Amino acid sequence: MAERIDSHQSAGHEADQPAVRLQMEGVSKRFGATIALEDVGIQVAAGEVLALVGENGAGKSTLMKVLSGAIKPDAGRMWLDGAPYRPAHPLEARRAGVAMIYQELSLTPHLNVQENIMLGMEPASLGVVRWKEVRRRAIEAIKEFDNPELTPDARVSKLSVGSQQLVEIARALAIGCRVLVLDEPTSSLTQRDVERLFEIIGRLKQQGKAIIYISHFIEEVKRIADRVTVLRDGRVVGSSDVATISPDRIVAMMVGRQVEELYPHSNRQAGEVVLEIEDLAGLKNPRSASLKLRRGEVLGIAGLVGAGRTELLRSLFGLEPVRKGRIRLGLYSGPASPARRWMQGAGLLSEDRKEEGLALSLSVADNVTLSKLKGFGPLGLVLPSRQDKATRRWLHELDIRCRGPRQPVGSLSGGNQQKVALARLLQHDVDVFLLDEPTRGIDVAAKALVYKLIDAVATGSPTEGRQPKAILMVSSYLPELMGVCDRVAVMCRGILGPTHKVSEVNEHELMFEATGREATA
């Protein structure tokens, strides 16, 4: 039974509540034997932000596809401003005022801003587009954002990701949306763009828009939403005012158990220096980076998108050329190819797991063992049975959910793909983990496991013969860095600043440093 803890639904306050803009009741959907949704009901009022949260596979996307007319439910009813609502296709939903903005933006890059805003909804007379009207409506929509990048004639492909997202929102406003759905809207945004987006959401609330906000970031939910509804296994398991529920309780409802600590931090002991860089510079980024990474610690690198953090890790791993500076990895000195870095005891987890981090057409076992095939058969042969045996260990330890070692890794969920990428580093038994955005695009339960894994790798276990490892971790999510790391450094415009103990710095100070300013007392 769903856990109902809505404090705002008591009878004494009903008269004070705004009218319900969207209501979904008894929505169910099956795909063969799989139950995607079962008797799901949500409602959101005009001028309200409803956060919809749940693990990957909980049913959020299916529910929103029903709302947008992309799929037809097996059962259930919907109302929009009190009138029955059952769109036959997405265009009909848009015309009714329901706008969807997906994590993967659905823009046409070669067209300009005004063409994208009115695409499919162009005003026309006798089959001829009224371009003056298109331009007027586009200007009316984008003036809401006060963004100099957004002009009617700007080519969408030339815009930043944050500005492209605003074009999607402008498209929703241009059609007169009543319900706006934002699916993981901040996953690829800089902190500055996130703040701008939150300001816009605040203004849309004041205009009476009903907003459904889907996110894996619980801190964002607490900040931006009025209410939260939690889905698990295709069912609503709870709904509450955001002000009256703790982040831990939200996570527990999502995963079906109490998560004792999202950011575990065992008693780590920093040992000898295993990675040292001095005034390292690439062709463009980094411009200058110096640090010492010790065995048994997690060192985080914060900074805005484009600051050079990814390029730093890629330079260390041999994927980007080094123009000057010094690198010492264990007993080895100087730049090296990725193959030699693996041999020297360093492994990279790429931020782009689908393009770089995994071979999606290969099996889970092939991906786990790909960097170190020696020992899986005699005379240089690779025996699948031995690969499978090694892989099953990680399937168990990392709770990788799949049919078995031979399942293609491309068919797994994002969270399980990320675990496979981490399993490769563990199987190779590297001493230095270079982690670039290790939790991007995965749900809270998968994040909790990754955090637990990072802590276990850094801490080691002398009784089990596992030596502590060293972890250099890039993340755009400051709460993650503050919770997981022992020390943190900020990269700004290609220059890596000094390291700080996490206990001696706060997020506000790190953000000022990332933007090139000094925090004032």
mmCIF file of N, CA, C and O in Angstrom, residues 303-387:
data_model
loop_
_atom_site.group_PDB
_atom_site.id
_atom_site.type_symbol
_atom_site.label_atom_id
_atom_site.label_comp_id
_atom_site.label_asym_id
_atom_site.label_seq_id
_atom_site.Cartn_x
_atom_site.Cartn_y
_atom_site.Cartn_z
ATOM 1 N N GLY A 303 34.737 21.835 -10.206
ATOM 2 C CA GLY A 303 34.903 22.863 -11.228
ATOM 3 C C GLY A 303 33.715 22.878 -12.158
ATOM 4 O O GLY A 303 32.911 21.942 -12.198
ATOM 5 N N LEU A 304 33.605 23.932 -12.944
ATOM 6 C CA LEU A 304 32.519 24.049 -13.898
ATOM 7 C C LEU A 304 32.820 23.212 -15.136
ATOM 8 O O LEU A 304 33.969 22.862 -15.411
ATOM 9 N N VAL A 305 31.771 22.905 -15.896
ATOM 10 C CA VAL A 305 31.957 22.196 -17.153
ATOM 11 C C VAL A 305 32.838 23.037 -18.064
ATOM 12 O O VAL A 305 32.633 24.231 -18.222
ATOM 13 N N GLY A 306 33.845 22.412 -18.660
ATOM 14 C CA GLY A 306 34.762 23.128 -19.532
ATOM 15 C C GLY A 306 35.995 23.658 -18.843
ATOM 16 O O GLY A 306 36.855 24.267 -19.479
ATOM 17 N N ALA A 307 36.099 23.424 -17.532
ATOM 18 C CA ALA A 307 37.243 23.951 -16.781
ATOM 19 C C ALA A 307 38.522 23.171 -17.049
ATOM 20 O O ALA A 307 39.614 23.641 -16.743
ATOM 21 N N GLY A 308 38.419 21.957 -17.601
ATOM 22 C CA GLY A 308 39.599 21.165 -17.906
ATOM 23 C C GLY A 308 39.767 19.933 -17.048
ATOM 24 O O GLY A 308 40.798 19.261 -17.117
ATOM 25 N N ARG A 309 38.746 19.589 -16.251
ATOM 26 C CA ARG A 309 38.859 18.435 -15.347
ATOM 27 C C ARG A 309 38.974 17.121 -16.110
ATOM 28 O O ARG A 309 39.841 16.289 -15.821
ATOM 29 N N THR A 310 38.100 16.922 -17.096
ATOM 30 C CA THR A 310 38.144 15.695 -17.884
ATOM 31 C C THR A 310 39.457 15.583 -18.649
ATOM 32 O O THR A 310 40.069 14.513 -18.719
ATOM 33 N N GLU A 311 39.908 16.703 -19.213
ATOM 34 C CA GLU A 311 41.166 16.690 -19.955
ATOM 35 C C GLU A 311 42.339 16.315 -19.057
ATOM 36 O O GLU A 311 43.292 15.659 -19.510
ATOM 37 N N LEU A 312 42.283 16.718 -17.786
ATOM 38 C CA LEU A 312 43.339 16.348 -16.852
ATOM 39 C C LEU A 312 43.411 14.827 -16.694
ATOM 40 O O LEU A 312 44.489 14.226 -16.798
ATOM 41 N N LEU A 313 42.274 14.189 -16.447
ATOM 42 C CA LEU A 313 42.268 12.735 -16.285
ATOM 43 C C LEU A 313 42.704 12.029 -17.568
ATOM 44 O O LEU A 313 43.448 11.042 -17.529
ATOM 45 N N ARG A 314 42.245 12.535 -18.698
ATOM 46 C CA ARG A 314 42.607 11.919 -19.973
ATOM 47 C C ARG A 314 44.102 12.082 -20.263
ATOM 48 O O ARG A 314 44.730 11.195 -20.850
ATOM 49 N N SER A 315 44.673 13.206 -19.867
ATOM 50 C CA SER A 315 46.120 13.405 -20.029
ATOM 51 C C SER A 315 46.899 12.433 -19.152
ATOM 52 O O SER A 315 47.908 11.858 -19.575
ATOM 53 N N LEU A 316 46.432 12.243 -17.926
ATOM 54 C CA LEU A 316 47.103 11.313 -17.021
ATOM 55 C C LEU A 316 47.051 9.891 -17.563
ATOM 56 O O LEU A 316 48.002 9.116 -17.405
ATOM 57 N N PHE A 317 45.961 9.534 -18.229
ATOM 58 C CA PHE A 317 45.777 8.173 -18.712
ATOM 59 C C PHE A 317 46.355 7.956 -20.111
ATOM 60 O O PHE A 317 46.366 6.838 -20.615
ATOM 61 N N GLY A 318 46.832 9.025 -20.741
ATOM 62 C CA GLY A 318 47.447 8.890 -22.056
ATOM 63 C C GLY A 318 46.518 9.072 -23.225
ATOM 64 O O GLY A 318 46.886 8.788 -24.373
ATOM 65 N N LEU A 319 45.297 9.559 -22.977
ATOM 66 C CA LEU A 319 44.346 9.793 -24.062
ATOM 67 C C LEU A 319 44.456 11.190 -24.650
ATOM 68 O O LEU A 319 43.915 11.454 -25.724
ATOM 69 N N GLU A 320 45.132 12.088 -23.963
ATOM 70 C CA GLU A 320 45.369 13.451 -24.449
ATOM 71 C C GLU A 320 46.869 13.722 -24.376
ATOM 72 O O GLU A 320 47.549 13.264 -23.447
ATOM 73 N N PRO A 321 47.411 14.476 -25.345
ATOM 74 C CA PRO A 321 48.852 14.757 -25.320
ATOM 75 C C PRO A 321 49.231 15.689 -24.169
ATOM 76 O O PRO A 321 48.435 16.533 -23.747
ATOM 77 N N VAL A 322 50.430 15.509 -23.672
ATOM 78 C CA VAL A 322 50.977 16.359 -22.609
ATOM 79 C C VAL A 322 52.006 17.301 -23.231
ATOM 80 O O VAL A 322 52.949 16.853 -23.892
ATOM 81 N N ARG A 323 51.806 18.583 -23.019
ATOM 82 C CA ARG A 323 52.719 19.582 -23.592
ATOM 83 C C ARG A 323 53.917 19.830 -22.698
ATOM 84 O O ARG A 323 55.048 19.977 -23.169
ATOM 85 N N LYS A 324 53.679 19.865 -21.391
ATOM 86 C CA LYS A 324 54.795 20.059 -20.461
ATOM 87 C C LYS A 324 54.375 19.550 -19.096
ATOM 88 O O LYS A 324 53.219 19.216 -18.852
ATOM 89 N N GLY A 325 55.335 19.518 -18.167
ATOM 90 C CA GLY A 325 55.054 19.097 -16.816
ATOM 91 C C GLY A 325 55.589 17.701 -16.541
ATOM 92 O O GLY A 325 56.165 17.032 -17.401
ATOM 93 N N ARG A 326 55.369 17.251 -15.315
ATOM 94 C CA ARG A 326 55.908 15.974 -14.864
ATOM 95 C C ARG A 326 54.800 15.096 -14.300
ATOM 96 O O ARG A 326 53.932 15.573 -13.582
ATOM 97 N N ILE A 327 54.840 13.808 -14.636
ATOM 98 C CA ILE A 327 53.902 12.816 -14.103
ATOM 99 C C ILE A 327 54.722 11.673 -13.512
ATOM 100 O O ILE A 327 55.619 11.140 -14.170
ATOM 101 N N ARG A 328 54.396 11.312 -12.292
ATOM 102 C CA ARG A 328 54.999 10.119 -11.705
ATOM 103 C C ARG A 328 53.885 9.224 -11.174
ATOM 104 O O ARG A 328 53.098 9.637 -10.329
ATOM 105 N N LEU A 329 53.836 8.016 -11.713
ATOM 106 C CA LEU A 329 52.833 7.026 -11.313
ATOM 107 C C LEU A 329 53.560 5.835 -10.726
ATOM 108 O O LEU A 329 54.190 5.057 -11.455
ATOM 109 N N GLY A 330 53.517 5.703 -9.412
ATOM 110 C CA GLY A 330 54.262 4.643 -8.762
ATOM 111 C C GLY A 330 55.749 4.765 -9.048
ATOM 112 O O GLY A 330 56.366 5.796 -8.774
ATOM 113 N N LEU A 331 56.335 3.731 -9.641
ATOM 114 C CA LEU A 331 57.753 3.743 -9.977
ATOM 115 C C LEU A 331 58.014 4.304 -11.368
ATOM 116 O O LEU A 331 59.175 4.417 -11.782
ATOM 117 N N TYR A 332 56.942 4.669 -12.093
ATOM 118 C CA TYR A 332 57.078 5.092 -13.486
ATOM 119 C C TYR A 332 56.974 6.610 -13.591
ATOM 120 O O TYR A 332 56.218 7.254 -12.858
ATOM 121 N N SER A 333 57.735 7.160 -14.534
ATOM 122 C CA SER A 333 57.751 8.607 -14.702
ATOM 123 C C SER A 333 57.508 8.956 -16.162
ATOM 124 O O SER A 333 57.977 8.245 -17.069
ATOM 125 N N GLY A 334 56.758 10.055 -16.394
ATOM 126 C CA GLY A 334 56.530 10.543 -17.743
ATOM 127 C C GLY A 334 55.207 10.103 -18.323
ATOM 128 O O GLY A 334 54.525 9.229 -17.784
ATOM 129 N N PRO A 335 54.812 10.711 -19.468
ATOM 130 C CA PRO A 335 53.577 10.321 -20.147
ATOM 131 C C PRO A 335 53.665 8.891 -20.657
ATOM 132 O O PRO A 335 54.755 8.344 -20.834
ATOM 133 N N ALA A 336 52.517 8.278 -20.908
ATOM 134 C CA ALA A 336 52.480 6.909 -21.418
ATOM 135 C C ALA A 336 51.163 6.689 -22.154
ATOM 136 O O ALA A 336 50.208 7.451 -22.004
ATOM 137 N N SER A 337 51.105 5.644 -22.948
ATOM 138 C CA SER A 337 49.885 5.288 -23.661
ATOM 139 C C SER A 337 48.891 4.655 -22.687
ATOM 140 O O SER A 337 49.275 4.184 -21.607
ATOM 141 N N PRO A 338 47.602 4.604 -23.052
ATOM 142 C CA PRO A 338 46.625 3.937 -22.176
ATOM 143 C C PRO A 338 46.995 2.489 -21.863
ATOM 144 O O PRO A 338 46.811 2.034 -20.724
ATOM 145 N N ALA A 339 47.517 1.763 -22.848
ATOM 146 C CA ALA A 339 47.894 0.363 -22.612
ATOM 147 C C ALA A 339 48.967 0.273 -21.531
ATOM 148 O O ALA A 339 48.923 -0.610 -20.662
ATOM 149 N N ARG A 340 49.945 1.181 -21.586
ATOM 150 C CA ARG A 340 51.013 1.162 -20.579
ATOM 151 C C ARG A 340 50.475 1.621 -19.225
ATOM 152 O O ARG A 340 50.922 1.140 -18.178
ATOM 153 N N ARG A 341 49.516 2.555 -19.220
ATOM 154 C CA ARG A 341 48.938 2.985 -17.936
ATOM 155 C C ARG A 341 48.249 1.816 -17.241
ATOM 156 O O ARG A 341 48.337 1.653 -16.025
ATOM 157 N N TRP A 342 47.538 0.980 -18.022
ATOM 158 C CA TRP A 342 46.924 -0.206 -17.429
ATOM 159 C C TRP A 342 47.997 -1.080 -16.796
ATOM 160 O O TRP A 342 47.854 -1.563 -15.675
ATOM 161 N N MET A 343 49.097 -1.265 -17.520
ATOM 162 C CA MET A 343 50.184 -2.096 -17.015
ATOM 163 C C MET A 343 50.830 -1.490 -15.773
ATOM 164 O O MET A 343 51.294 -2.211 -14.874
ATOM 165 N N GLN A 344 50.852 -0.149 -15.714
ATOM 166 C CA GLN A 344 51.489 0.543 -14.589
ATOM 167 C C GLN A 344 50.575 0.640 -13.373
ATOM 168 O O GLN A 344 51.005 1.112 -12.321
ATOM 169 N N GLY A 345 49.303 0.234 -13.530
ATOM 170 C CA GLY A 345 48.406 0.194 -12.372
ATOM 171 C C GLY A 345 47.426 1.331 -12.269
ATOM 172 O O GLY A 345 46.953 1.637 -11.177
ATOM 173 N N ALA A 346 47.074 1.953 -13.401
ATOM 174 C CA ALA A 346 46.068 3.023 -13.392
ATOM 175 C C ALA A 346 44.946 2.670 -14.349
ATOM 176 O O ALA A 346 45.180 2.137 -15.439
ATOM 177 N N GLY A 347 43.702 2.939 -13.954
ATOM 178 C CA GLY A 347 42.548 2.680 -14.798
ATOM 179 C C GLY A 347 41.627 3.880 -14.828
ATOM 180 O O GLY A 347 41.460 4.572 -13.823
ATOM 181 N N LEU A 348 41.035 4.133 -15.982
ATOM 182 C CA LEU A 348 40.157 5.291 -16.167
ATOM 183 C C LEU A 348 38.718 4.845 -16.363
ATOM 184 O O LEU A 348 38.438 3.950 -17.164
ATOM 185 N N LEU A 349 37.807 5.490 -15.625
ATOM 186 C CA LEU A 349 36.374 5.346 -15.853
ATOM 187 C C LEU A 349 35.918 6.607 -16.579
ATOM 188 O O LEU A 349 35.888 7.692 -15.999
ATOM 189 N N SER A 350 35.582 6.492 -17.868
ATOM 190 C CA SER A 350 35.221 7.653 -18.676
ATOM 191 C C SER A 350 33.847 8.187 -18.297
ATOM 192 O O SER A 350 32.959 7.434 -17.896
ATOM 193 N N GLU A 351 33.650 9.498 -18.443
ATOM 194 C CA GLU A 351 32.338 10.087 -18.194
ATOM 195 C C GLU A 351 31.342 9.672 -19.273
ATOM 196 O O GLU A 351 30.138 9.710 -19.065
ATOM 197 N N ASP A 352 31.834 9.290 -20.444
ATOM 198 C CA ASP A 352 30.966 8.886 -21.559
ATOM 199 C C ASP A 352 31.052 7.372 -21.709
ATOM 200 O O ASP A 352 31.777 6.844 -22.539
ATOM 201 N N ARG A 353 30.296 6.661 -20.876
ATOM 202 C CA ARG A 353 30.436 5.204 -20.851
ATOM 203 C C ARG A 353 29.952 4.564 -22.148
ATOM 204 O O ARG A 353 30.448 3.507 -22.545
ATOM 205 N N LYS A 354 28.983 5.165 -22.834
ATOM 206 C CA LYS A 354 28.435 4.539 -24.032
ATOM 207 C C LYS A 354 29.366 4.685 -25.228
ATOM 208 O O LYS A 354 29.445 3.798 -26.081
ATOM 209 N N GLU A 355 30.085 5.809 -25.325
ATOM 210 C CA GLU A 355 30.969 6.032 -26.455
ATOM 211 C C GLU A 355 32.395 5.569 -26.180
ATOM 212 O O GLU A 355 33.099 5.141 -27.085
ATOM 213 N N GLU A 356 32.853 5.683 -24.931
ATOM 214 C CA GLU A 356 34.247 5.391 -24.612
ATOM 215 C C GLU A 356 34.440 4.309 -23.544
ATOM 216 O O GLU A 356 35.404 3.556 -23.587
ATOM 217 N N GLY A 357 33.525 4.259 -22.587
ATOM 218 C CA GLY A 357 33.769 3.426 -21.423
ATOM 219 C C GLY A 357 33.486 1.957 -21.617
ATOM 220 O O GLY A 357 34.071 1.110 -20.946
ATOM 221 N N LEU A 358 32.588 1.635 -22.553
ATOM 222 C CA LEU A 358 32.176 0.240 -22.730
ATOM 223 C C LEU A 358 32.093 -0.111 -24.211
ATOM 224 O O LEU A 358 31.865 0.764 -25.053
ATOM 225 N N ALA A 359 32.267 -1.385 -24.511
ATOM 226 C CA ALA A 359 31.998 -1.900 -25.851
ATOM 227 C C ALA A 359 30.593 -2.495 -25.810
ATOM 228 O O ALA A 359 30.395 -3.641 -25.384
ATOM 229 N N LEU A 360 29.600 -1.702 -26.194
ATOM 230 C CA LEU A 360 28.203 -2.049 -25.955
ATOM 231 C C LEU A 360 27.760 -3.326 -26.663
ATOM 232 O O LEU A 360 26.854 -4.018 -26.192
ATOM 233 N N SER A 361 28.384 -3.665 -27.781
ATOM 234 C CA SER A 361 27.966 -4.864 -28.519
ATOM 235 C C SER A 361 28.560 -6.143 -27.931
ATOM 236 O O SER A 361 28.111 -7.244 -28.269
ATOM 237 N N LEU A 362 29.557 -5.988 -27.046
ATOM 238 C CA LEU A 362 30.187 -7.153 -26.430
ATOM 239 C C LEU A 362 29.461 -7.533 -25.141
ATOM 240 O O LEU A 362 28.667 -6.773 -24.607
ATOM 241 N N SER A 363 29.776 -8.700 -24.641
ATOM 242 C CA SER A 363 29.111 -9.202 -23.442
ATOM 243 C C SER A 363 29.638 -8.528 -22.184
ATOM 244 O O SER A 363 30.675 -7.841 -22.205
ATOM 245 N N VAL A 364 28.922 -8.744 -21.089
ATOM 246 C CA VAL A 364 29.376 -8.252 -19.790
ATOM 247 C C VAL A 364 30.754 -8.816 -19.466
ATOM 248 O O VAL A 364 31.663 -8.094 -19.050
ATOM 249 N N ALA A 365 30.946 -10.128 -19.702
ATOM 250 C CA ALA A 365 32.230 -10.773 -19.393
ATOM 251 C C ALA A 365 33.361 -10.180 -20.218
ATOM 252 O O ALA A 365 34.466 -9.951 -19.707
ATOM 253 N N ASP A 366 33.112 -9.951 -21.495
ATOM 254 C CA ASP A 366 34.153 -9.365 -22.344
ATOM 255 C C ASP A 366 34.542 -7.978 -21.849
ATOM 256 O O ASP A 366 35.722 -7.616 -21.838
ATOM 257 N N ASN A 367 33.567 -7.185 -21.452
ATOM 258 C CA ASN A 367 33.852 -5.832 -20.974
ATOM 259 C C ASN A 367 34.616 -5.852 -19.647
ATOM 260 O O ASN A 367 35.519 -5.046 -19.434
ATOM 261 N N VAL A 368 34.264 -6.755 -18.764
ATOM 262 C CA VAL A 368 34.920 -6.821 -17.458
ATOM 263 C C VAL A 368 36.386 -7.223 -17.599
ATOM 264 O O VAL A 368 37.260 -6.720 -16.886
ATOM 265 N N THR A 369 36.678 -8.105 -18.539
ATOM 266 C CA THR A 369 38.024 -8.688 -18.645
ATOM 267 C C THR A 369 38.855 -8.084 -19.774
ATOM 268 O O THR A 369 40.013 -8.466 -19.951
ATOM 269 N N LEU A 370 38.302 -7.137 -20.508
ATOM 270 C CA LEU A 370 38.902 -6.672 -21.761
ATOM 271 C C LEU A 370 40.322 -6.127 -21.593
ATOM 272 O O LEU A 370 41.178 -6.329 -22.452
ATOM 273 N N SER A 371 40.592 -5.448 -20.498
ATOM 274 C CA SER A 371 41.899 -4.795 -20.346
ATOM 275 C C SER A 371 42.989 -5.751 -19.877
ATOM 276 O O SER A 371 44.175 -5.396 -19.905
ATOM 277 N N LYS A 372 42.625 -6.955 -19.456
ATOM 278 C CA LYS A 372 43.625 -7.894 -18.940
ATOM 279 C C LYS A 372 43.150 -9.323 -19.201
ATOM 280 O O LYS A 372 42.526 -9.956 -18.355
ATOM 281 N N LEU A 373 43.483 -9.831 -20.389
ATOM 282 C CA LEU A 373 43.012 -11.150 -20.807
ATOM 283 C C LEU A 373 43.984 -12.263 -20.428
ATOM 284 O O LEU A 373 43.658 -13.447 -20.560
ATOM 285 N N LYS A 374 45.163 -11.890 -19.958
ATOM 286 C CA LYS A 374 46.150 -12.899 -19.585
ATOM 287 C C LYS A 374 45.625 -13.741 -18.416
ATOM 288 O O LYS A 374 45.081 -13.222 -17.457
ATOM 289 N N GLY A 375 45.818 -15.042 -18.533
ATOM 290 C CA GLY A 375 45.419 -15.930 -17.445
ATOM 291 C C GLY A 375 44.071 -16.582 -17.646
ATOM 292 O O GLY A 375 43.624 -17.366 -16.799
ATOM 293 N N PHE A 376 43.396 -16.277 -18.765
ATOM 294 C CA PHE A 376 42.082 -16.865 -19.011
ATOM 295 C C PHE A 376 42.161 -18.081 -19.938
ATOM 296 O O PHE A 376 41.144 -18.527 -20.456
ATOM 297 N N GLY A 377 43.367 -18.588 -20.138
ATOM 298 C CA GLY A 377 43.519 -19.792 -20.946
ATOM 299 C C GLY A 377 44.976 -20.054 -21.251
ATOM 300 O O GLY A 377 45.823 -19.169 -21.099
ATOM 301 N N PRO A 378 45.286 -21.264 -21.686
ATOM 302 C CA PRO A 378 46.678 -21.618 -21.996
ATOM 303 C C PRO A 378 47.126 -21.061 -23.345
ATOM 304 O O PRO A 378 46.305 -20.825 -24.239
ATOM 305 N N LEU A 379 48.430 -20.831 -23.473
ATOM 306 C CA LEU A 379 49.046 -20.446 -24.741
ATOM 307 C C LEU A 379 48.415 -19.201 -25.353
ATOM 308 O O LEU A 379 48.261 -19.084 -26.575
ATOM 309 N N GLY A 380 48.016 -18.269 -24.479
ATOM 310 C CA GLY A 380 47.439 -17.022 -24.967
ATOM 311 C C GLY A 380 45.989 -17.099 -25.372
ATOM 312 O O GLY A 380 45.419 -16.107 -25.847
ATOM 313 N N LEU A 381 45.388 -18.259 -25.213
ATOM 314 C CA LEU A 381 43.962 -18.400 -25.543
ATOM 315 C C LEU A 381 43.094 -17.799 -24.438
ATOM 316 O O LEU A 381 43.514 -17.684 -23.288
ATOM 317 N N VAL A 382 41.869 -17.426 -24.799
ATOM 318 C CA VAL A 382 40.899 -16.914 -23.832
ATOM 319 C C VAL A 382 39.717 -17.872 -23.792
ATOM 320 O O VAL A 382 38.999 -18.039 -24.784
ATOM 321 N N LEU A 383 39.554 -18.535 -22.653
ATOM 322 C CA LEU A 383 38.451 -19.485 -22.497
ATOM 323 C C LEU A 383 37.243 -18.782 -21.887
ATOM 324 O O LEU A 383 37.322 -18.240 -20.782
ATOM 325 N N PRO A 384 36.120 -18.751 -22.592
ATOM 326 C CA PRO A 384 34.925 -18.069 -22.071
ATOM 327 C C PRO A 384 34.508 -18.548 -20.689
ATOM 328 O O PRO A 384 34.017 -17.752 -19.878
ATOM 329 N N SER A 385 34.706 -19.829 -20.390
ATOM 330 C CA SER A 385 34.297 -20.345 -19.084
ATOM 331 C C SER A 385 35.073 -19.663 -17.959
ATOM 332 O O SER A 385 34.519 -19.397 -16.885
ATOM 333 N N ARG A 386 36.362 -19.383 -18.200
ATOM 334 C CA ARG A 386 37.163 -18.701 -17.182
ATOM 335 C C ARG A 386 36.782 -17.234 -17.077
ATOM 336 O O ARG A 386 36.777 -16.661 -15.981
ATOM 337 N N GLN A 387 36.492 -16.602 -18.226
ATOM 338 C CA GLN A 387 35.990 -15.224 -18.197
ATOM 339 C C GLN A 387 34.709 -15.143 -17.374
ATOM 340 O O GLN A 387 34.541 -14.237 -16.545
#
